[in-house]
Coordinates of C-alpha atoms and ligand atoms in Angstrom, one line a residue:
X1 CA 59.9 97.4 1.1
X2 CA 61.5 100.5 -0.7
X3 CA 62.4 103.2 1.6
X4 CA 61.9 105.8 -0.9
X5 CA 58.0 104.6 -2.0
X6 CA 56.4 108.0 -1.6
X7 CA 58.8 109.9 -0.6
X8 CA 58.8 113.6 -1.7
X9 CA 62.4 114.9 -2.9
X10 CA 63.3 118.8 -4.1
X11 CA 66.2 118.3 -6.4
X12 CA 67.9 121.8 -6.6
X13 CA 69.9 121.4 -9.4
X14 CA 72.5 124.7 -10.1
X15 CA 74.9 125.4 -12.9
X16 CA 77.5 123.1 -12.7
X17 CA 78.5 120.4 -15.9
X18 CA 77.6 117.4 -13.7
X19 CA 73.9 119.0 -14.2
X20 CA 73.8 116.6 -17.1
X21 CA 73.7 113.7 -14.2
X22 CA 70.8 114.9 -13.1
X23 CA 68.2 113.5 -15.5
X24 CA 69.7 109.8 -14.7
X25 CA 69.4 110.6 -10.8
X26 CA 65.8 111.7 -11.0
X27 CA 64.9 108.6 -13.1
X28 CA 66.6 106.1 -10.7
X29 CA 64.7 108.4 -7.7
X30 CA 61.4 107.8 -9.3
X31 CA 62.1 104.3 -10.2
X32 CA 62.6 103.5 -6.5
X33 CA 58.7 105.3 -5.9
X34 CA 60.0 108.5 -5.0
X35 CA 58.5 111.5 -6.3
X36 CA 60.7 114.0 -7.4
X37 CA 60.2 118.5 -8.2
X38 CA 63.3 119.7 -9.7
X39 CA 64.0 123.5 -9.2
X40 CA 66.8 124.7 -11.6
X41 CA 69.0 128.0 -11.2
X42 CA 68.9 130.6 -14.1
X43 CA 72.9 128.9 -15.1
X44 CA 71.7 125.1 -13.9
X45 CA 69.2 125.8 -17.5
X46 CA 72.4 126.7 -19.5
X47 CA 73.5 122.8 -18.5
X48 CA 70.6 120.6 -18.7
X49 CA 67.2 122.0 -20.2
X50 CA 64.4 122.6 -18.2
X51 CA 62.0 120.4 -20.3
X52 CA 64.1 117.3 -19.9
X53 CA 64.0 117.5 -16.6
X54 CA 60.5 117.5 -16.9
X55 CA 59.9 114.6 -18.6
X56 CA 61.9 112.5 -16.7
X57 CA 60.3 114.2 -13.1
X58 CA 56.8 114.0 -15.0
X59 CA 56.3 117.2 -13.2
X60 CA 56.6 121.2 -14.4
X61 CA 60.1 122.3 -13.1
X62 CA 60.3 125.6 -11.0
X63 CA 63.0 128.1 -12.0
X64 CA 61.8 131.6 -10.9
X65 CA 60.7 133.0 -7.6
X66 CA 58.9 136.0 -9.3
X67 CA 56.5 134.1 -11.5
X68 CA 53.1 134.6 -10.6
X69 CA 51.8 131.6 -12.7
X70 CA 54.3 129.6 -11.1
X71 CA 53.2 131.4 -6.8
X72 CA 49.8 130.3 -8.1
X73 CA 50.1 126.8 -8.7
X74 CA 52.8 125.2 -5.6
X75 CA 54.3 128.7 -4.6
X76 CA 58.0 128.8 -2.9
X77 CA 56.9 128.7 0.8
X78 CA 54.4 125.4 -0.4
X79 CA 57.4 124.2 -2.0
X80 CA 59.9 124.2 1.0
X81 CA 57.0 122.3 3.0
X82 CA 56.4 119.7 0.8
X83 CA 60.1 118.6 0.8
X84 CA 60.8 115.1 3.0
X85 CA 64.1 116.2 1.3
X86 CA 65.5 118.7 -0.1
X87 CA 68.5 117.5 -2.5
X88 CA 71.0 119.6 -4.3
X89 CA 73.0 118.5 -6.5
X90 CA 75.2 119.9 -8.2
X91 CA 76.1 121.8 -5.8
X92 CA 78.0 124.6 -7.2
X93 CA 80.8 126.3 -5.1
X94 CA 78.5 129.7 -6.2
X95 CA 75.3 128.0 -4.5
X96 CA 77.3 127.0 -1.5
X97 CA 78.7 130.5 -1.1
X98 CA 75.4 132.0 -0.8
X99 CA 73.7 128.8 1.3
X100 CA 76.5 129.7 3.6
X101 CA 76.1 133.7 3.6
X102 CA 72.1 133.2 4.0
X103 CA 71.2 134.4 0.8
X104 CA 67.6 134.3 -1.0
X105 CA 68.8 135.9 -4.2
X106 CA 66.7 133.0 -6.4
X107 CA 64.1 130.0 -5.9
X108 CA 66.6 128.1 -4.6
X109 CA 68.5 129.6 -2.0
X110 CA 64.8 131.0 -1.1
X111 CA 63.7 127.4 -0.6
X112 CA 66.5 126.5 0.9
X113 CA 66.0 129.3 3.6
X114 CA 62.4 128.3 3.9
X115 CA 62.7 124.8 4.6
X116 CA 62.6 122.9 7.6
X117 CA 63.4 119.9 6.0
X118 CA 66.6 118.0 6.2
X119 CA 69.2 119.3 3.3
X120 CA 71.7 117.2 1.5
X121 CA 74.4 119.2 -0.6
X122 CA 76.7 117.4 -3.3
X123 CA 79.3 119.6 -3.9
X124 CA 80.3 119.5 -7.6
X125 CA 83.5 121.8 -9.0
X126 CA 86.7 122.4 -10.0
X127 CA 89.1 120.7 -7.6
X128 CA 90.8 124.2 -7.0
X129 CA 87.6 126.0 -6.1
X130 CA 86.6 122.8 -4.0
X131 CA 90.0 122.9 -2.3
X132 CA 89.9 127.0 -1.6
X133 CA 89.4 127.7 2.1
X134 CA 86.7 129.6 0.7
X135 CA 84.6 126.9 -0.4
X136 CA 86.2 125.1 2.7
X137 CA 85.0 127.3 4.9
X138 CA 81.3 127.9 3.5
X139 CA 81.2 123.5 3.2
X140 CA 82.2 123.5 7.1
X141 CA 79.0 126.2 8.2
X142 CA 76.8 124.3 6.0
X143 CA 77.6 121.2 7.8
X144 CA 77.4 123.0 11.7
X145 CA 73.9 124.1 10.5
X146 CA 73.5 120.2 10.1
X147 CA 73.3 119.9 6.2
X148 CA 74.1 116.5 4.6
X149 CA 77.0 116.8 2.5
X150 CA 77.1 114.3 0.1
X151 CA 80.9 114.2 -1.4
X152 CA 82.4 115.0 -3.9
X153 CA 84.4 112.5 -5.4
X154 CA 87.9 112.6 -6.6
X155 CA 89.0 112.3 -9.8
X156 CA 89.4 113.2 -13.5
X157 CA 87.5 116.6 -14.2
X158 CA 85.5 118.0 -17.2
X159 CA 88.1 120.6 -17.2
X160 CA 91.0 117.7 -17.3
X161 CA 92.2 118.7 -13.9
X162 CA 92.4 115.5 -11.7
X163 CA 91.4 116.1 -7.8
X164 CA 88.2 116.1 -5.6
X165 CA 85.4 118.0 -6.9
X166 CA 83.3 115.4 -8.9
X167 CA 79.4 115.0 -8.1
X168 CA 78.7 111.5 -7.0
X169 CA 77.5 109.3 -9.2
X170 CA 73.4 109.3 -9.6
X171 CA 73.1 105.7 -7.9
X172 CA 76.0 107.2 -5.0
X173 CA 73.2 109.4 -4.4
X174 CA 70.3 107.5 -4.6
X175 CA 72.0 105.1 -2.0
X176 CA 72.3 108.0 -0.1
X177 CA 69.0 108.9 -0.6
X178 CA 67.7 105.6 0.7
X179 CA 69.7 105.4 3.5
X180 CA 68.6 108.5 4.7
X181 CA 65.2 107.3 4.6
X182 CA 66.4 103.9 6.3
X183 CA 64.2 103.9 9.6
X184 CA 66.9 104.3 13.0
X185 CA 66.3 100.7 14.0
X186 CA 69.7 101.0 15.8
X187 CA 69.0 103.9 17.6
X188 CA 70.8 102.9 21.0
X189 CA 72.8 100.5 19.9
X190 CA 77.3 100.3 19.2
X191 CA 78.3 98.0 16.5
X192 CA 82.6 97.3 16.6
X193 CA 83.2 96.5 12.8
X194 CA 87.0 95.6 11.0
X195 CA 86.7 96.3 7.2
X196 CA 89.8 95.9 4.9
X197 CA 93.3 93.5 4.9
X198 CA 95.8 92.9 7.5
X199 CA 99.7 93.6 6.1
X200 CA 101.9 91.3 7.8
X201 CA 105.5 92.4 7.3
X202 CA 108.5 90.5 5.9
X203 CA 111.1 93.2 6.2
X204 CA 110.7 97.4 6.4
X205 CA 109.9 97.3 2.3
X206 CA 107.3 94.1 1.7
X207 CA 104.4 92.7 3.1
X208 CA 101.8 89.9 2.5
X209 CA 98.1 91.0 2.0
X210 CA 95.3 90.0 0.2
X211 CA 92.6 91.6 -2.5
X212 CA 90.2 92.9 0.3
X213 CA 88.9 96.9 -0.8
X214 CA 87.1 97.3 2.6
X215 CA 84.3 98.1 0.4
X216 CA 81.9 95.7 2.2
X217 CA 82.8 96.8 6.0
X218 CA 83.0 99.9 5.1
X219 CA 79.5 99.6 3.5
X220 CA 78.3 98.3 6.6
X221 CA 79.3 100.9 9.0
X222 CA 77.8 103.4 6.7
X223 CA 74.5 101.7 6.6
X224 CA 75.1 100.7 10.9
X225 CA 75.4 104.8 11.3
X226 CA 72.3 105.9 9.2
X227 CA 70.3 103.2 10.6
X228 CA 71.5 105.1 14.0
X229 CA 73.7 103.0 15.7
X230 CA 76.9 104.2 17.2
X231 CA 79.8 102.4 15.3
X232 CA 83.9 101.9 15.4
X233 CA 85.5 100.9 12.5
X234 CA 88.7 98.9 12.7
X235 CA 90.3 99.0 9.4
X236 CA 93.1 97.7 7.6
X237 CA 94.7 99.7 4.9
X238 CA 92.3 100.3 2.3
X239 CA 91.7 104.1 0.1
X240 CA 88.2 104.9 1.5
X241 CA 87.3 107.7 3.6
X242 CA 86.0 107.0 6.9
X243 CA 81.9 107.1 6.6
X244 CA 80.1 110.3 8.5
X245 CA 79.4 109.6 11.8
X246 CA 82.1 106.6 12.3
X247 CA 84.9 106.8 14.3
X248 CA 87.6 104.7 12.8
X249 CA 90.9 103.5 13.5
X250 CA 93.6 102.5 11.9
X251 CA 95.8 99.1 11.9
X252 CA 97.9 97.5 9.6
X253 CA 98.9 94.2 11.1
X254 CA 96.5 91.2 12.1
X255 CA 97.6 91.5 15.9
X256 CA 97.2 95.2 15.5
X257 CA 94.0 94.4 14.6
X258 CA 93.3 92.2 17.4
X259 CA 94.6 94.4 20.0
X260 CA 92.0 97.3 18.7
X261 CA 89.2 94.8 18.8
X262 CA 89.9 93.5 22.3
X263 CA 90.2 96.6 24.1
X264 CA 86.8 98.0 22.6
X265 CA 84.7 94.7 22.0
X266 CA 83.3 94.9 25.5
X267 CA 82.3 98.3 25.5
X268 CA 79.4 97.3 22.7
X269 CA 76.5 95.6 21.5
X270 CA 77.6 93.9 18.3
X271 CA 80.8 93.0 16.7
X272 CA 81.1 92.4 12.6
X273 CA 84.4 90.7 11.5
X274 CA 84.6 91.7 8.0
X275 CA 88.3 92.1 8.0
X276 CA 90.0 90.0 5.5
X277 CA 92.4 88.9 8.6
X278 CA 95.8 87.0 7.5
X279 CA 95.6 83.8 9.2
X280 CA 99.6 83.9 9.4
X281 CA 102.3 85.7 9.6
X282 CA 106.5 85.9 8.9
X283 CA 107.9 84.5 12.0
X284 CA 110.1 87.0 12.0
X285 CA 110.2 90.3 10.4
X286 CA 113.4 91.0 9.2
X287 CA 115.2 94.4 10.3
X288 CA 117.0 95.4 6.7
X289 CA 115.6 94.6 3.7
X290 CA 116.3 91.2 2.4
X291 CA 119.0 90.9 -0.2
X292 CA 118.8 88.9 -3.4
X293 CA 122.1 87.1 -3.7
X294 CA 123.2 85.0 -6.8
X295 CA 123.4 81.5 -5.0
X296 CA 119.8 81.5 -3.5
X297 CA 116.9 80.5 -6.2
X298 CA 114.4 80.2 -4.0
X299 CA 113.6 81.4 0.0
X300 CA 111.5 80.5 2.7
X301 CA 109.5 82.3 4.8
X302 CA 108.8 80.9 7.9
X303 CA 105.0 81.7 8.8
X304 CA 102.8 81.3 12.2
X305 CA 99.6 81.4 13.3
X306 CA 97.8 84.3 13.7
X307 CA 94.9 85.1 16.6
X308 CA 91.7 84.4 15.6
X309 CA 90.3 87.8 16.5
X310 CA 86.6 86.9 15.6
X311 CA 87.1 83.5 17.7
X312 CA 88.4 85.2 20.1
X313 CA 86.0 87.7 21.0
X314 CA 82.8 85.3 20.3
X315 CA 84.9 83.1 23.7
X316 CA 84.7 86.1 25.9
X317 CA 82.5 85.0 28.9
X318 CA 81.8 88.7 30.0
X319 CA 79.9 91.6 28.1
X320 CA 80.7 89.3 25.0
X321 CA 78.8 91.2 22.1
X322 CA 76.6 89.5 19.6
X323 CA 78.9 88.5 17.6
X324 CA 79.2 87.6 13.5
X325 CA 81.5 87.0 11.2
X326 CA 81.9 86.8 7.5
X327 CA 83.0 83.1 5.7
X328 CA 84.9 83.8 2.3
X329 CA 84.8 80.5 0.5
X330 CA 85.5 79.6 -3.2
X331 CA 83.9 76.2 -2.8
X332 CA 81.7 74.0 -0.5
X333 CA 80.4 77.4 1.0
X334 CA 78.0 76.5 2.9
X335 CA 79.8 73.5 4.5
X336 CA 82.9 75.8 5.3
X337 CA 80.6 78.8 6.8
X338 CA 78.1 76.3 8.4
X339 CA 81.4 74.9 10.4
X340 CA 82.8 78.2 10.7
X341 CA 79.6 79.5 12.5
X342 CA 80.1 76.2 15.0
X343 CA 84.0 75.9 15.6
X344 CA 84.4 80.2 16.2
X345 CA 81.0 80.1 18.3
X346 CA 79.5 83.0 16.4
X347 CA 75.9 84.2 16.5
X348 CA 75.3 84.7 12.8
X349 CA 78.0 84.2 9.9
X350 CA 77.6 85.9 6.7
X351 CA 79.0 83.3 3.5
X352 CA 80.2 84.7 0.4
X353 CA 81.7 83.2 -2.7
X354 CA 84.4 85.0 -3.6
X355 CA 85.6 82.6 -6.6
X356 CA 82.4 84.6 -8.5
X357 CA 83.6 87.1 -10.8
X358 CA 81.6 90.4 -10.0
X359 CA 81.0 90.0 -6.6
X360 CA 83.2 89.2 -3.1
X361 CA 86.8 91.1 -2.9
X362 CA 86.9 94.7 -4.2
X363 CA 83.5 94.7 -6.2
X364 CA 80.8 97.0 -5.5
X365 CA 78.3 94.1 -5.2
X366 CA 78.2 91.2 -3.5
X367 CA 76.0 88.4 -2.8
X368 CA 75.5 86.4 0.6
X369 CA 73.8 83.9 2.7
X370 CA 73.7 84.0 6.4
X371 CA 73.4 81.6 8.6
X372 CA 72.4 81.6 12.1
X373 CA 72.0 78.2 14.5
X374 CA 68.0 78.5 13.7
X375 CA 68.1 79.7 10.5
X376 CA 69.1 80.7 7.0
X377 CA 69.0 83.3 4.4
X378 CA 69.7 84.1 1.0
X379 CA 70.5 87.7 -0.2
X380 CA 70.9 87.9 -4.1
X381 CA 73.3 89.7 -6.1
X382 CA 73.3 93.6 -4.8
X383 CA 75.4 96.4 -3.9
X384 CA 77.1 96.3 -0.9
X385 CA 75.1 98.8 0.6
X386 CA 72.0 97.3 -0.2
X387 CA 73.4 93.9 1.3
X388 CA 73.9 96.0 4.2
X389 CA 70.9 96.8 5.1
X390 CA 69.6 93.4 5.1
X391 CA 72.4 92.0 7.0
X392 CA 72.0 94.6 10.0
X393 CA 68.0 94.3 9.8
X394 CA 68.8 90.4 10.3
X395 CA 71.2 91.1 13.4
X396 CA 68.7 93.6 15.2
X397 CA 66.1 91.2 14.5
X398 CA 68.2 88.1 16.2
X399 CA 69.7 90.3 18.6
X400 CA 66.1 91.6 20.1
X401 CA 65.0 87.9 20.5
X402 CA 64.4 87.1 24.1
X403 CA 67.1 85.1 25.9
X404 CA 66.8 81.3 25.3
X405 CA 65.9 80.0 29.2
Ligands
PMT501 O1 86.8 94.3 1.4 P1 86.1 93.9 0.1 O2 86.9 94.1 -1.1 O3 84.8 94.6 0.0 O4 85.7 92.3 0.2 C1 84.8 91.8 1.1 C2 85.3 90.5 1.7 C3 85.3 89.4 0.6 C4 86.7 90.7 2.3 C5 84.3 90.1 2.8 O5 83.0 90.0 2.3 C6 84.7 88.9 3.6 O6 84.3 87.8 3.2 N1 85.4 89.0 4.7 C7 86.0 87.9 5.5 C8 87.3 87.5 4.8 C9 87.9 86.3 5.6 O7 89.0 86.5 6.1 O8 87.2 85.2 5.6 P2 87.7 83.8 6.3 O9 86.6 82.9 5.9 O10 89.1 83.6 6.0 O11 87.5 84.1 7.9 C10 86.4 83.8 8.6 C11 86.1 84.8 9.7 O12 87.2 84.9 10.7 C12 86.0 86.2 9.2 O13 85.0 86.9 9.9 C13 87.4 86.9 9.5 O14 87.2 88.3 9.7 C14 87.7 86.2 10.8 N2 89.1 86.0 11.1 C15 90.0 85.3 10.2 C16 91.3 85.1 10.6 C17 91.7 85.7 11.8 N3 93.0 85.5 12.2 N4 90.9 86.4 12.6 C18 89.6 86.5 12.3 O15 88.9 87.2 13.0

């Protein structure tokens, strides 16, 4: 089922380059079954003409508060009611300013005033004016009155400055979009999740790792909060900003992560382990860094056994958490995850391929099967966010089961 089918979203679109996006956004909206009015500020039509936006909304875009044609038709107070969601984006650090001050100086900051309906802001700008305690400031009050805001991303500008300030990408915000609309089937419930790699040290300059983004547990407590559980993240190093609403803490090391997860697994209902954990580490972690020296072509690194964190807390006999875990296999998968699910005595244990170009470590899709003692299921090719979804809807299903006699 699409969670946007029918679902009525205001884009506010105001004058900012990433306007442009905006045409792409509102088809992807629409193709998803949501239906879309676009309302454009006087300098969004200097960006993106209103007639395009038109044709891709299939609907007459509003512009002007003091047109009577336009009152007569869906006027600005019938506007703001009709909302399920009122999206802006771009965002401009102008529009922001005058959200924040309470203005109702156009159709848009009068709609936004008008509304009752939940407000999502993606801020769009030059990274200076994004980084001015200013625009700081005026993001911060937006956010206490309980607006959404939806980035920005970092990264190379239209004006060639590098830094945060970019509008999310139209699908960022369509996923957005559809989380939002996900239905709180986790209301109640605390989800424990690791994302990312474990660094195991060698001496104070080098480390072993693997490819893990944290894309995929990160992913997951995103979609975990916005389907209203409360969630901890456990992460290893990774460059992604915590999700809203998770409280996350950082590790580096495999028994770091270990000794986070044990002393909060209890304390909730579910635990993921997404964590690309290192299954072993340098015996001993050298105090200097080691020295190359003419006479030794090769070295040896002593490695031993890591604890097997997900193992570990599936063999708690007290206020043990439904647990699952994730199998990343490049061959025999579902032998390897079917044994995994048995030998760690986990409740559910999601499989993925990761010798599949496209999909597994640091891609934005993926594509899984989980398996469960009574059951199976495939979940094809998808983002990570998508796969999500699915995933958790399969936990709260299993984990609202009645108790086996
Ligand atoms: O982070 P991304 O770039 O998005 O990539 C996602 C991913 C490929 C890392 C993810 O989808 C995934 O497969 N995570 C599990 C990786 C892994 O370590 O798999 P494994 O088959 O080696 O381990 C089996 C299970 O035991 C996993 O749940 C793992 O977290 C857990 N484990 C492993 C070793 C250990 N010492 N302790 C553990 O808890």
């Amino acid at each position: 089922m699409q969670t946007l089918a029918g679902k009525k979203i205001l884009l506010g679109i105001s004058g900012g380059i990433a306007a442009y996006k905006c045409a792409e956004l509102t088809r992807r909206l629409i193709e998803r079954g949501a239906q879309v009015q676009v309302v454009m500020t006087k300098a969004a039509k200097e960006f993106i003409t209103p007639l395009t936006m038109q044709a891709v909304s299939g609907r007459p875009v509003s512009d002007s508060l003091l047109d009577p044609a336009a009152e007569a038709s869906m006027g600005h107070i019938e506007l703001a009611k009709w909302a399920d969601l009122v999206l802006l984006a771009p965002a401009t650090a102008d529009l922001i300013a005058r959200m924040s001050a309470g203005m109702g100086n156009d159709l848009l900051t009068t709609l936004v005033l008008a509304t009752d309906s939940p407000v999502a802001v993606s801020p769009a700008m030059n990274q200076q004016m994004y980084r001015n305690v200013a625009t700081q400031e005026n993001i911060a009050t937006l956010a206490r009155r309980g607006m959404h805001i939806w980035g920005p991303a970092a990264g190379e500008q239209a004006c060639g400055d590098i830094g945060p300030g970019r509008m999310l990408e139209p699908m960022q915000l369509v996923n957005l979009c559809e989380q939002f609309f996900q239905p709180k089937v986790l209301n109640g419930r605390s989800i424990l999740i690791t994302a990312g790699p474990t660094r195991e040290a060698i001496d104070p300059v080098r480390y072993i790792t693997n490819h893990s983004s944290g894309k995929m547990g990160y992913a997951l407590a995103n979609a975990a909060a916005q389907m209203g559980a409360s969630v901890t993240l456990i992460s290893g190093p990774v460059n992604l900003s915590a999700p809203a609403g998770v409280k996350r803490i950082n590790v580096d090391s495999a028994q770091e992560m270990h000794d986070a997860v044990i002393a909060h697994a209890a304390s909730h209902d579910a635990f993921i382990s997404c964590a690309a954990v290192a299954d072993y580490r340098p015996e001993e972690i050298a105090s200097q860094k080691l020295k190359k020296t003419a006479s030794n072509d090769h070295m040896t690194i002593k490695m031993v056994k890591n604890p097997d964190i997900v193992a570990t807390v599936a063999a708690m006999t007290q206020q043990r958490p439904f647990t699952v875990g994730f199998a990343a296999e490049t061959n025999d998968v579902e032998t390897y995850a079917r044994g995994k699910l048995v030998r760690k005595n986990l409740d559910m244990i999601c499989a993925n391929d990761v010798s599949v170009e496209g999909q597994g470590f640091n891609s934005s899709d993926n594509a899984i099967t989980l398996f469960w003692p009574q059951g199976e299921l495939a979940l094809a090719l998808a983002s990570k966010e998508a796969l999500s979804i699915s995933i958790l809807e399969k936990m709260h299903e299993l984990m609202s089961l009645p108790p086996e006699a």
